[in-house]
mmCIF file of C-alpha atoms in Angstrom:
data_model
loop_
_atom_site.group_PDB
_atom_site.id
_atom_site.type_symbol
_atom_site.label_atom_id
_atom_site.label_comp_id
_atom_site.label_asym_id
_atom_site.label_seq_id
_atom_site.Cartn_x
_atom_site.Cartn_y
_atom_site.Cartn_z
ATOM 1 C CA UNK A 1 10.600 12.891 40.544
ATOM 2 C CA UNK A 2 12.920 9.838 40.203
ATOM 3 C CA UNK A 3 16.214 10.545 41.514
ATOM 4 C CA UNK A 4 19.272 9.405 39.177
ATOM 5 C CA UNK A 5 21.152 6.509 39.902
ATOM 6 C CA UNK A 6 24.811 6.161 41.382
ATOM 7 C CA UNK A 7 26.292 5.557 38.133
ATOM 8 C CA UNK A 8 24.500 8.760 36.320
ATOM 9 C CA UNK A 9 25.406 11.389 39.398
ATOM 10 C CA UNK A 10 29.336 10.283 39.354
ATOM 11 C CA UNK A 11 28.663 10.740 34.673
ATOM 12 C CA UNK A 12 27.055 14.219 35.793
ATOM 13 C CA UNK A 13 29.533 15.385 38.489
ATOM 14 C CA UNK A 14 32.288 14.285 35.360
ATOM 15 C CA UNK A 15 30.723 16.071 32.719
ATOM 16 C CA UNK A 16 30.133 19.199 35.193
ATOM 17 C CA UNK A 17 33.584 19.822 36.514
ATOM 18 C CA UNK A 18 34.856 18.803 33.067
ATOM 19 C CA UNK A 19 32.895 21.913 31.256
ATOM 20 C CA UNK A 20 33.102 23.876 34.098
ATOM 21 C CA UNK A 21 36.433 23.735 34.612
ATOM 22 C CA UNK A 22 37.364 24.515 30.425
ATOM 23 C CA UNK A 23 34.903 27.315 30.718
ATOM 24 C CA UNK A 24 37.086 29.150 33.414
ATOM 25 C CA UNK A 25 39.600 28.445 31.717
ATOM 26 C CA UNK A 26 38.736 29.424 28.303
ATOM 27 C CA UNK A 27 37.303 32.428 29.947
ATOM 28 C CA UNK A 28 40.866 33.315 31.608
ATOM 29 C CA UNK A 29 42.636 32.667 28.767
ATOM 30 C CA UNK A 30 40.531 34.487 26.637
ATOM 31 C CA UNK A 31 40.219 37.522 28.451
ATOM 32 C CA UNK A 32 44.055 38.165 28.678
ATOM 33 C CA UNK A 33 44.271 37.330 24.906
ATOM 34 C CA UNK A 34 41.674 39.783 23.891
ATOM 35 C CA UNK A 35 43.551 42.280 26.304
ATOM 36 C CA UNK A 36 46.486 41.471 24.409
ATOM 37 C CA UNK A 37 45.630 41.909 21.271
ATOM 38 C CA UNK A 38 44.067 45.062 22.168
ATOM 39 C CA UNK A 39 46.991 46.534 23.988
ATOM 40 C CA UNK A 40 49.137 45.333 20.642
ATOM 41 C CA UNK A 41 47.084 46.896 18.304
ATOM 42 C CA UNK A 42 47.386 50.317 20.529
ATOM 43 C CA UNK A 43 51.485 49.459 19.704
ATOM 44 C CA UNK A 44 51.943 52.639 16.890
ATOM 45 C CA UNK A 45 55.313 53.596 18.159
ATOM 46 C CA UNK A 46 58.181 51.599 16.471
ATOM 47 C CA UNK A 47 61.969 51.568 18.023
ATOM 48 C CA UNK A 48 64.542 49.321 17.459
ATOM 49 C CA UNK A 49 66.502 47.182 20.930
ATOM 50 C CA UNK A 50 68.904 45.226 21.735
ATOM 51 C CA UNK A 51 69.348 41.771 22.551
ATOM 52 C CA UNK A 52 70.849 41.331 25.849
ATOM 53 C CA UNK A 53 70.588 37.844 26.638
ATOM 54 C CA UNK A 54 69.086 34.633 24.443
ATOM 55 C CA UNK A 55 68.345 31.083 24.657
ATOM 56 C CA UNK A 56 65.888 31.891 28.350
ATOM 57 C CA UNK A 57 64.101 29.198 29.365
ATOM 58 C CA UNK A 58 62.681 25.855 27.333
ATOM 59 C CA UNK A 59 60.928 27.818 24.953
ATOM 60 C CA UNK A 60 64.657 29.699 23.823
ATOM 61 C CA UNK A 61 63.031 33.393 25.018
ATOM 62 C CA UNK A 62 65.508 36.758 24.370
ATOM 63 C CA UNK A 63 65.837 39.927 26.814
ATOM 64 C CA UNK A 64 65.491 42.942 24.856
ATOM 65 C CA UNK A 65 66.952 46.567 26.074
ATOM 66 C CA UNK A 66 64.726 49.020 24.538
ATOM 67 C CA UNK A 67 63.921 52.814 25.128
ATOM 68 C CA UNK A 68 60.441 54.792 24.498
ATOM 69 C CA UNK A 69 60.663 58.266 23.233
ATOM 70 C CA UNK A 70 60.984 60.076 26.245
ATOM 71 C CA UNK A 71 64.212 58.011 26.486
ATOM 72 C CA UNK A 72 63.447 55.882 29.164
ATOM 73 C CA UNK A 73 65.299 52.351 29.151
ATOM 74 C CA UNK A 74 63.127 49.218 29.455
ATOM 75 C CA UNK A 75 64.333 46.022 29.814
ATOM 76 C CA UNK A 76 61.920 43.375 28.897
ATOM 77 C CA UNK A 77 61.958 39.346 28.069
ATOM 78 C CA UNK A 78 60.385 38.180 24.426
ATOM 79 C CA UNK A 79 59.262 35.067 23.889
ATOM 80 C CA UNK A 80 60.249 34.226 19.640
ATOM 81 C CA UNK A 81 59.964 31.168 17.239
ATOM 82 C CA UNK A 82 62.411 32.544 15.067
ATOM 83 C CA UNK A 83 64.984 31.793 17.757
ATOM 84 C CA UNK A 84 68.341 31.487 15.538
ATOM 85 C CA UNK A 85 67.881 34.870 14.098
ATOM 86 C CA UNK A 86 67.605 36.464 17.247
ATOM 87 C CA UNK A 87 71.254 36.408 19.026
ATOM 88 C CA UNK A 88 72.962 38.734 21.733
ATOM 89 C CA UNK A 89 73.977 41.680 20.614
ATOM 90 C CA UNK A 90 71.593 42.571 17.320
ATOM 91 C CA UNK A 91 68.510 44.260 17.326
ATOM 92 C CA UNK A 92 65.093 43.612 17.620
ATOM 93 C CA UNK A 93 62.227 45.804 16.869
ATOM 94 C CA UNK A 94 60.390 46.686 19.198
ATOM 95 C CA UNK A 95 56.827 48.308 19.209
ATOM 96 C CA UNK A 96 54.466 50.091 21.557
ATOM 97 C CA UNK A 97 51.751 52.071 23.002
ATOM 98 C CA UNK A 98 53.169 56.041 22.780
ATOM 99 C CA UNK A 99 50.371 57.460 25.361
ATOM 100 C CA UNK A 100 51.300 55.019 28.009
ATOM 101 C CA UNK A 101 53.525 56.269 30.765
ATOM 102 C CA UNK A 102 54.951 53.072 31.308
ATOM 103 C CA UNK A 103 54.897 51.365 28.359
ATOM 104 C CA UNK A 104 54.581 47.521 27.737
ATOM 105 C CA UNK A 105 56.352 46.716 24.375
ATOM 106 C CA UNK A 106 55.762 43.955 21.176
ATOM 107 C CA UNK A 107 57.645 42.354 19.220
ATOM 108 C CA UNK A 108 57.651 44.550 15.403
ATOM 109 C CA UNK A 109 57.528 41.690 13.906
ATOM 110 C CA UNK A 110 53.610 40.575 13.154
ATOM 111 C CA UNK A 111 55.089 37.167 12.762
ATOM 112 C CA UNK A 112 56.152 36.769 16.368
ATOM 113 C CA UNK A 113 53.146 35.418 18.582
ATOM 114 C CA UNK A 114 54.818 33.833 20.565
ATOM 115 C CA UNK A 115 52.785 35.464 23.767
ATOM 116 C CA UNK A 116 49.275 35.439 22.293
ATOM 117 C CA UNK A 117 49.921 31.686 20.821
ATOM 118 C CA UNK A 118 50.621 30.909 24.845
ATOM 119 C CA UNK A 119 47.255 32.407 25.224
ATOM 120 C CA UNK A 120 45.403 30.627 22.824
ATOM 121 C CA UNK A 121 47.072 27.453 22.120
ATOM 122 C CA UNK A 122 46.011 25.896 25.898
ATOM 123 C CA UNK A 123 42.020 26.764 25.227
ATOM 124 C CA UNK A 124 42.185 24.794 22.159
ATOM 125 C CA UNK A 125 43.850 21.711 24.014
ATOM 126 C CA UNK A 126 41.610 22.506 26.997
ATOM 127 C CA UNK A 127 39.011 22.056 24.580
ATOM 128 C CA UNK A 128 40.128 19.169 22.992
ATOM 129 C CA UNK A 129 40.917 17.378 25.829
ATOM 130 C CA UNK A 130 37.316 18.327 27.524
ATOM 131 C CA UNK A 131 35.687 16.625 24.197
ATOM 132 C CA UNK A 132 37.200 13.633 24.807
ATOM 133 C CA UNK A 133 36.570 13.193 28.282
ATOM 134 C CA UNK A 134 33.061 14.219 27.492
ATOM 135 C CA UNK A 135 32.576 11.440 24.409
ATOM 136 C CA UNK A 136 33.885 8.507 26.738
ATOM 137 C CA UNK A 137 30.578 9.435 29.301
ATOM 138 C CA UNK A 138 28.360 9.578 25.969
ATOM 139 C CA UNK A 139 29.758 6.567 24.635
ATOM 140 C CA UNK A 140 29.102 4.548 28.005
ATOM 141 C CA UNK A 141 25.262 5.924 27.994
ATOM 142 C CA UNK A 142 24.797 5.032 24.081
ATOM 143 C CA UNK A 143 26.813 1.501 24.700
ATOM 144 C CA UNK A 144 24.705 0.801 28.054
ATOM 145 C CA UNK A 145 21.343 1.991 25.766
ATOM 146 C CA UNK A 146 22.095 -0.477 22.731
ATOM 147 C CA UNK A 147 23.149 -3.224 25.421
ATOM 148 C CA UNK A 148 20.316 -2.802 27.228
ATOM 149 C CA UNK A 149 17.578 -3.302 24.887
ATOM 150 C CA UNK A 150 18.779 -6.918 22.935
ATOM 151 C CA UNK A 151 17.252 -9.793 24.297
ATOM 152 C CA UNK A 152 18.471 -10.901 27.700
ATOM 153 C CA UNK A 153 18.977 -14.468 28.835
ATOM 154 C CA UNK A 154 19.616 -16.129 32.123
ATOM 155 C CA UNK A 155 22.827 -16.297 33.698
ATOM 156 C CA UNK A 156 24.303 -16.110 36.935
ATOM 157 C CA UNK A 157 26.631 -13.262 38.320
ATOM 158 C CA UNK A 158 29.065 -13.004 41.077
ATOM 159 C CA UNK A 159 30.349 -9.660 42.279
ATOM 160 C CA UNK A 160 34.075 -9.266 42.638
ATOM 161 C CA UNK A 161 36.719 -6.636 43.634
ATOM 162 C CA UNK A 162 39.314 -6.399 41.735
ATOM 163 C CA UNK A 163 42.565 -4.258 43.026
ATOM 164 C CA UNK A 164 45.657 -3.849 40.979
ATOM 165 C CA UNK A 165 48.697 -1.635 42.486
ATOM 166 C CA UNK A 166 49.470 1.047 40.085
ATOM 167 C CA UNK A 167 52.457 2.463 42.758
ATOM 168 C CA UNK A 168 54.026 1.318 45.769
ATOM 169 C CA UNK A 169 51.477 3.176 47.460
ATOM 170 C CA UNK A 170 48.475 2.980 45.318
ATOM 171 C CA UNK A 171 45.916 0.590 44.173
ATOM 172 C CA UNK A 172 43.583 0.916 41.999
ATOM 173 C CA UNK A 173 39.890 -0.726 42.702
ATOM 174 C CA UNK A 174 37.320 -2.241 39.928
ATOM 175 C CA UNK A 175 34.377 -3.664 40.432
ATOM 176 C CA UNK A 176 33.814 -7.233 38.144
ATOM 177 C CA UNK A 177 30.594 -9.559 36.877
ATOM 178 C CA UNK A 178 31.582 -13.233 36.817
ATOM 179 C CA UNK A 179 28.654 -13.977 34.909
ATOM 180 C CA UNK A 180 28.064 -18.368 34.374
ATOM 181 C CA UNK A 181 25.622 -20.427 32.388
ATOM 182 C CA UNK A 182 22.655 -20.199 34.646
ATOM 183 C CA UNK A 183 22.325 -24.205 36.125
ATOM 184 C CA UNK A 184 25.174 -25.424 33.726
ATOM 185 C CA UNK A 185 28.314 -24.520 35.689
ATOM 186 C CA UNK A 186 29.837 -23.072 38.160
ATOM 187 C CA UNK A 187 33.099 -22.111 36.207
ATOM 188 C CA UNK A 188 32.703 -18.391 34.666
ATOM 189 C CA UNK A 189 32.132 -18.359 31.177
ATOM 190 C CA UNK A 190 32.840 -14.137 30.943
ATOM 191 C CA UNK A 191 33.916 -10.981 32.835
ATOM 192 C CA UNK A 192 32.271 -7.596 32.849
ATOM 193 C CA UNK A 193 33.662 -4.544 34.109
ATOM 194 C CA UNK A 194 30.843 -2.629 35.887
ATOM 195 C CA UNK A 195 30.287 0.656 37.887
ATOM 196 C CA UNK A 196 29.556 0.844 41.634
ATOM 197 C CA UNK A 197 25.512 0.365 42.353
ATOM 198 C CA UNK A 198 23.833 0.741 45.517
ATOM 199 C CA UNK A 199 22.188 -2.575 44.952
ATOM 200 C CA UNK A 200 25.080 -4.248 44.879
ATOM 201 C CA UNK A 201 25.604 -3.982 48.626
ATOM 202 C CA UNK A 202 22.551 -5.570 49.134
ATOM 203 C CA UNK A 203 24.098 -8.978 47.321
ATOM 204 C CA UNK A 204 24.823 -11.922 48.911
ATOM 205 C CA UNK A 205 26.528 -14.474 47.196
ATOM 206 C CA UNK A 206 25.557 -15.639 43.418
ATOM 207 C CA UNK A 207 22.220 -13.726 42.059
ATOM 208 C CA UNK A 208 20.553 -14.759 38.920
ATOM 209 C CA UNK A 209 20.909 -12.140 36.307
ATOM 210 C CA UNK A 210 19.298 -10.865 32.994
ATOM 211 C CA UNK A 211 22.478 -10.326 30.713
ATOM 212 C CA UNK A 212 21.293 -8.347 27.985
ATOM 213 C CA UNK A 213 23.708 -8.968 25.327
ATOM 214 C CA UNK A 214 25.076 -9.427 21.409
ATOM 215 C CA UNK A 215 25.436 -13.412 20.857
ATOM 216 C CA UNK A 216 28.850 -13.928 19.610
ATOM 217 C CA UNK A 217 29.987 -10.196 19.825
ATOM 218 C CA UNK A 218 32.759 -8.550 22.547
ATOM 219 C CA UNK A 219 30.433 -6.171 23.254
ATOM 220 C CA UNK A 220 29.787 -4.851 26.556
ATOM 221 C CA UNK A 221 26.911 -7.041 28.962
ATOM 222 C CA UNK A 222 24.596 -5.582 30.986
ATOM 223 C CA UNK A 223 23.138 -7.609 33.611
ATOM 224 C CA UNK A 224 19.719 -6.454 34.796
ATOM 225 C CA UNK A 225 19.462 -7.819 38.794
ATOM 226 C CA UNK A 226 16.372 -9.128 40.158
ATOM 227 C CA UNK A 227 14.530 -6.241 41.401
ATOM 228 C CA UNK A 228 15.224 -4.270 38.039
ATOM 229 C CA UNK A 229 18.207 -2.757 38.096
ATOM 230 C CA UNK A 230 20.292 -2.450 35.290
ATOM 231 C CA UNK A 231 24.242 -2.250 36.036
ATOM 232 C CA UNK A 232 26.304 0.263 33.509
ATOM 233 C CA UNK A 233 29.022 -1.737 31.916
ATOM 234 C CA UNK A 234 32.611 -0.652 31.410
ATOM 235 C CA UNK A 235 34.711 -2.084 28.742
ATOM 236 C CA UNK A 236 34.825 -4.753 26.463
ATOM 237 C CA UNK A 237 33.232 -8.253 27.563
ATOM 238 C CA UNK A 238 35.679 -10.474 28.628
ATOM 239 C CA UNK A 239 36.084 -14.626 28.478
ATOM 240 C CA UNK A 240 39.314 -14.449 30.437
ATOM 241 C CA UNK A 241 39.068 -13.255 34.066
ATOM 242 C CA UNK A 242 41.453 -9.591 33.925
ATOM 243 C CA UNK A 243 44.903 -9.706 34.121
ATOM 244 C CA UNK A 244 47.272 -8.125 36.725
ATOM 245 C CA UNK A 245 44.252 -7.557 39.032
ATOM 246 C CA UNK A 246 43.639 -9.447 42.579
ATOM 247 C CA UNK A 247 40.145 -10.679 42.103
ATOM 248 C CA UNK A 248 38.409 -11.092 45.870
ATOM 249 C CA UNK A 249 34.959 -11.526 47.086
ATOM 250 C CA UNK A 250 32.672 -8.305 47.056
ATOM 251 C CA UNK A 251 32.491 -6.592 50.365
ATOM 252 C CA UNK A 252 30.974 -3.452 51.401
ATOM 253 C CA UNK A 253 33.438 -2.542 53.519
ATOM 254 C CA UNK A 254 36.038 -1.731 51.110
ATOM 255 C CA UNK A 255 39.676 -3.847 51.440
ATOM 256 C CA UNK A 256 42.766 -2.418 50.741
ATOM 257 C CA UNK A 257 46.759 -3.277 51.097
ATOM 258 C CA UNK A 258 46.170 -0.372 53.998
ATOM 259 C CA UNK A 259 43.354 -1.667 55.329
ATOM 260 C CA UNK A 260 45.119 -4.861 55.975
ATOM 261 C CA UNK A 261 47.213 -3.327 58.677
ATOM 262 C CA UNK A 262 44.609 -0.582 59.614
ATOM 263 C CA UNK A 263 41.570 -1.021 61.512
ATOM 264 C CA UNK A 264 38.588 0.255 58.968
ATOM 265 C CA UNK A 265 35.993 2.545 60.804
ATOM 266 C CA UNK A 266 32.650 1.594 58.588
ATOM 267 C CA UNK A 267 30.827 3.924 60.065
ATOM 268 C CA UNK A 268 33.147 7.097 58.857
ATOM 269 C CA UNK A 269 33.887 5.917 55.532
ATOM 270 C CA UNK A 270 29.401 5.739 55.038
ATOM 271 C CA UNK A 271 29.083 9.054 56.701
ATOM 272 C CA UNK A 272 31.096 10.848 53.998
ATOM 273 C CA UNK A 273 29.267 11.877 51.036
ATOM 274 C CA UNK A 274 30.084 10.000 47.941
ATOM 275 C CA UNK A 275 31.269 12.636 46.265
ATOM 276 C CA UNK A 276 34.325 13.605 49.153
ATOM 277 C CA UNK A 277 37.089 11.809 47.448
ATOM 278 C CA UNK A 278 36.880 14.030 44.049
ATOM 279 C CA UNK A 279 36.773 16.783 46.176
ATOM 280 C CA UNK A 280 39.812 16.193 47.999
ATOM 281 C CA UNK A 281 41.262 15.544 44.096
ATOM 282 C CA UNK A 282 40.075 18.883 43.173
ATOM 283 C CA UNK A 283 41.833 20.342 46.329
ATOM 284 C CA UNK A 284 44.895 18.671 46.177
ATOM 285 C CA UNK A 285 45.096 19.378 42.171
ATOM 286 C CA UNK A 286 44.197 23.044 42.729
ATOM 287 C CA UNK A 287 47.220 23.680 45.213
ATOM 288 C CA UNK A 288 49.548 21.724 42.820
ATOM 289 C CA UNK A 289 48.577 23.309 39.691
ATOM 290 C CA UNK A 290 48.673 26.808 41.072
ATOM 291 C CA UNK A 291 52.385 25.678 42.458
ATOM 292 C CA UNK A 292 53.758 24.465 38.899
ATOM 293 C CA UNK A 293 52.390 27.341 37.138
ATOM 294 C CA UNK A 294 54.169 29.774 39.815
ATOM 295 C CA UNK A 295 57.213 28.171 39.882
ATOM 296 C CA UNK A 296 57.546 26.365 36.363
ATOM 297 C CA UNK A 297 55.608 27.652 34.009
ATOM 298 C CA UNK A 298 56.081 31.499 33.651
ATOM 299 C CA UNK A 299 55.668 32.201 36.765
ATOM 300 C CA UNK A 300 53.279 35.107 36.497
ATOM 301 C CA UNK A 301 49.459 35.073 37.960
ATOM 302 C CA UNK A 302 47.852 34.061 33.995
ATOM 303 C CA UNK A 303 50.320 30.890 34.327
ATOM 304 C CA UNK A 304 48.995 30.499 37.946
ATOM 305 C CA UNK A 305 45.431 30.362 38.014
ATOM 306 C CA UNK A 306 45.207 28.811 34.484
ATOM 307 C CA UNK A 307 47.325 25.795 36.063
ATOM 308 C CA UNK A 308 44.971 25.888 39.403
ATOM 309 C CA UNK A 309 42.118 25.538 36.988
ATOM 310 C CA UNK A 310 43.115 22.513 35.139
ATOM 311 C CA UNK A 311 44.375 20.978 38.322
ATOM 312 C CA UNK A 312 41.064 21.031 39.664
ATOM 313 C CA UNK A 313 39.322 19.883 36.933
ATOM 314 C CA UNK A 314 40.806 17.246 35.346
ATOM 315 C CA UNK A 315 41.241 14.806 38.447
ATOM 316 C CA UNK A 316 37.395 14.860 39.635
ATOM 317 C CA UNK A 317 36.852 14.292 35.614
ATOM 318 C CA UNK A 318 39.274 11.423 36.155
ATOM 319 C CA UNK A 319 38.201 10.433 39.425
ATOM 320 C CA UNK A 320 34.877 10.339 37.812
ATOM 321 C CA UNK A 321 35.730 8.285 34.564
ATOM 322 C CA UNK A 322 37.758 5.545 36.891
ATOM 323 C CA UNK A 323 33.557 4.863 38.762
ATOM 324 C CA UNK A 324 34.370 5.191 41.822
ATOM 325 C CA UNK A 325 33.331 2.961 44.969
ATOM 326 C CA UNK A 326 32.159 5.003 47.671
#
């Protein structure tokens, strides 16, 4: 069986942790809601509070003093959208479960969902945002397809690096055709983004190229190398070599602004699997997600592990979607 390709493992690992990660968190999410709306529509018991405190937090949240029928006093924190009717000192209604010994109360209002709405509101942006990250990997594989098929004609292609600092102590690496007219000149005639391909470490200087290709369109090259393989484009075709970005002879020892003062070990960097850097992504964004949604956002464990779970998806999907160099 043929294995896939560089560029079609880093799609795959994108589209896994990107549906992966939404289905844990859908299923969270979910699981509390239902258990909230469960435990609500238990709620028979009707009593009327009082507001204590008002205007919590970002979201304007109220502190309601309350007491069940076997008069014990609960103070408990409401989150409202109605937030101007809701001041210290009036009352709030209040319902809840009457069998429960310590009871967890609702708003009486069937209008305020605020709580459940905090439930289900991040599944469907989870959702939405896992579509779109999906559609840019099926739009590469349908533009690649459609590219690939048209007519090719000779050209010649030079691999460059392109790095362009997106922080003081960041960069950002691209990989770059500089395809010319094959035996007409030497000055490039267009630019094409590309993803990383084993084959391209194997190149040594100018190669002669099928670019496969739209005459007179933007649309996206790709150049088929001479034993066959077929390089997944990124982007529109370019006649300008990119802006902002430091364009420098491929290498396949990667060079960096860090690398320029630190001696590169070679042999480390090929021992790691090529998949180590989105895992160190999904680690880092797992420890800071479960941080902000302790500390910032709630603070309670739903907040927590929902966080952790988008902070370890969405940078591998990122990771993935920015095709990575090795």
């Amino acid at each position: 069986m043929r294995r896939p390709g560089p560029a079609l493992r880093v799609a795959l690992l994108g589209v896994t942790a990107t549906l992966t990660g939404f289905a844990l968190l859908a299923g969270w999410l979910g699981f509390h809601a239902y258990a909230y709306d469960q435990a609500r529509e238990r709620a028979t018991a009707r009593t009327n509070g009082v507001i204590v405190e008002d205007g919590l937090g970002e979201g304007e949240d109220i502190r309601v003093r309350w007491k069940d029928r076997s008069g014990r006093e609960h103070v408990q924190r409401f989150g409202v959208y109605d937030t101007g009717r809701y001041a210290k000192g009036r009352h709030f209604p209040v319902v809840y479960d009457p069998d429960e010994t310590d009871p967890r109360g609702f708003p009486g209002d069937p209008e305020e969902t605020s709580d459940e709405d905090d439930l289900l509101v991040p599944i469907l942006l989870a959702g939405v945002t896992a579509a779109a990250l999906c559609s840019v990997w099926a739009w590469r594989g349908v533009r690649f397809r459609r590219a690939a098929r048209r007519p090719g004609r000779p050209m010649t292609a030079t691999v460059h690096c392109g790095v362009r600092p997106v922080s003081s102590q960041a960069l950002s690496e691209t990989l770059w055709l500089a395809l010319t007219e094959a035996g007409v000149s030497d000055r490039p005639v267009a630019w094409q983004r590309i993803m990383w391909h084993t084959a391209l470490d194997e190149l040594r200087g100018p190669v002669e190229v099928s670019a496969h290709h739209r005459a007179g369109s933007r649309g996206a090259v790709v150049a088929q190398l001479p034993d066959g393989t077929r390089l997944v484009p990124l982007g529109r075709l370019r006649h300008r070599a990119p802006r902002r970005v430091f364009l420098d002879e491929y290498t396949v020892v990667r060079a960096t602004l860090e690398d320029s003062f630190t001696p590169v070990d070679a042999a480390a960097r090929s021992a790691r699997p090529w998949w180590w850097p989105g895992a160190q992504a999904a680690a880092v964004g797992l420890v800071v997600g479960a941080l902000a949604g302790a500390l910032f956002i709630g603070g309670t464990t739903v907040a927590a592990v929902g966080m952790a779970l988008c902070g370890a998806a969405l940078p591998v999907a990122l990771w993935a979607q920015s095709a990575p160099r090795p």
